[in-house]
Coordinates of C-alpha atoms in Angstrom, one line a residue:
T211 CA 0.0 0.0 0.0
C212 CA 2.8 2.4 0.9
Y213 CA 4.4 1.8 -2.5
G214 CA 1.2 2.7 -4.2
F215 CA 0.9 6.0 -2.4
A216 CA 4.6 6.8 -3.1
E217 CA 4.3 6.0 -6.8
A218 CA 1.1 8.0 -7.2
A219 CA 2.8 11.0 -5.8
D220 CA 5.9 10.6 -7.9
V221 CA 4.8 12.3 -11.1
Q222 CA 7.9 13.5 -13.0
V223 CA 8.8 15.6 -16.0
V224 CA 12.0 14.2 -17.4
R225 CA 13.5 15.9 -20.4
T226 CA 15.8 13.7 -22.5
A227 CA 17.4 14.3 -25.9
V228 CA 17.2 11.2 -28.0
P229 CA 19.6 11.1 -31.0
V230 CA 18.0 9.5 -34.0
P231 CA 20.4 8.6 -36.9
R232 CA 19.2 9.8 -40.3
L233 CA 16.2 11.6 -38.9
P234 CA 14.6 13.6 -41.6
K235 CA 15.2 17.4 -41.1
P236 CA 11.5 18.3 -40.7
F237 CA 11.5 16.1 -37.5
D238 CA 14.6 17.6 -36.0
G239 CA 13.7 19.2 -32.6
T240 CA 10.3 17.3 -32.4
R241 CA 9.1 17.2 -28.8
V242 CA 7.4 14.1 -27.6
A243 CA 5.5 13.6 -24.3
F244 CA 5.4 10.0 -23.1
L245 CA 2.8 9.3 -20.4
T246 CA 2.9 5.8 -18.8
D247 CA 2.0 4.0 -15.7
I248 CA -0.6 6.5 -14.6
H249 CA -2.5 3.9 -12.5
V250 CA -5.7 5.9 -11.9
G251 CA -7.5 4.4 -8.9
P252 CA -7.4 4.5 -5.2
Y253 CA -4.0 6.3 -5.1
L254 CA -4.4 8.7 -8.0
S255 CA -7.7 10.5 -8.4
A256 CA -9.3 11.7 -11.6
D257 CA -8.5 15.3 -10.5
E258 CA -4.8 14.4 -10.1
L259 CA -4.9 12.8 -13.5
A260 CA -6.3 16.0 -14.9
S261 CA -3.4 17.9 -13.3
V262 CA -1.0 15.5 -15.1
V263 CA -2.7 16.2 -18.4
R264 CA -2.6 19.9 -17.9
T265 CA 1.1 19.8 -17.1
T266 CA 1.7 17.7 -20.2
Q267 CA -0.2 20.3 -22.3
L268 CA 1.8 23.1 -20.9
L269 CA 5.0 21.4 -22.2
N270 CA 3.5 21.9 -25.7
P271 CA 4.7 18.6 -27.2
D272 CA 4.5 17.9 -30.9
L273 CA 3.4 14.3 -30.2
D274 CA 1.8 12.6 -27.2
L275 CA 2.6 8.9 -26.7
L276 CA 0.6 7.0 -24.2
G277 CA 2.2 3.9 -22.6
G278 CA 0.2 1.3 -20.7
D279 CA -1.1 0.8 -17.2
Y280 CA -3.8 3.4 -17.2
T281 CA -5.7 2.0 -14.2
L282 CA -4.6 0.2 -11.1
R283 CA -7.3 -2.5 -10.9
G284 CA -9.7 -3.4 -13.5
G285 CA -11.8 -1.2 -15.7
Q286 CA -13.8 0.6 -13.0
H287 CA -11.3 3.5 -13.0
A288 CA -10.9 3.7 -16.8
G289 CA -13.4 6.5 -17.4
P290 CA -11.2 9.5 -16.4
C291 CA -8.4 8.1 -18.6
F292 CA -10.6 8.3 -21.7
E293 CA -11.9 11.7 -20.8

């Protein structure tokens, strides 16, 4: 349980430059936001998820990538993820 609380509170913005050999010039400098392991549920509320989304939008990425693990347990918490 303690791990779940700690992880839910550990939302991070990490900026990393990823060199891509032979990347076409139009994509040089493209900013990508990658959201993963959100785990909406008992430890991360829909309001906290909305805060994560607002923070991501403020970063003004060119592309949003969504990794997995949107909810902690089952589909009962999936609604806010789709909103």
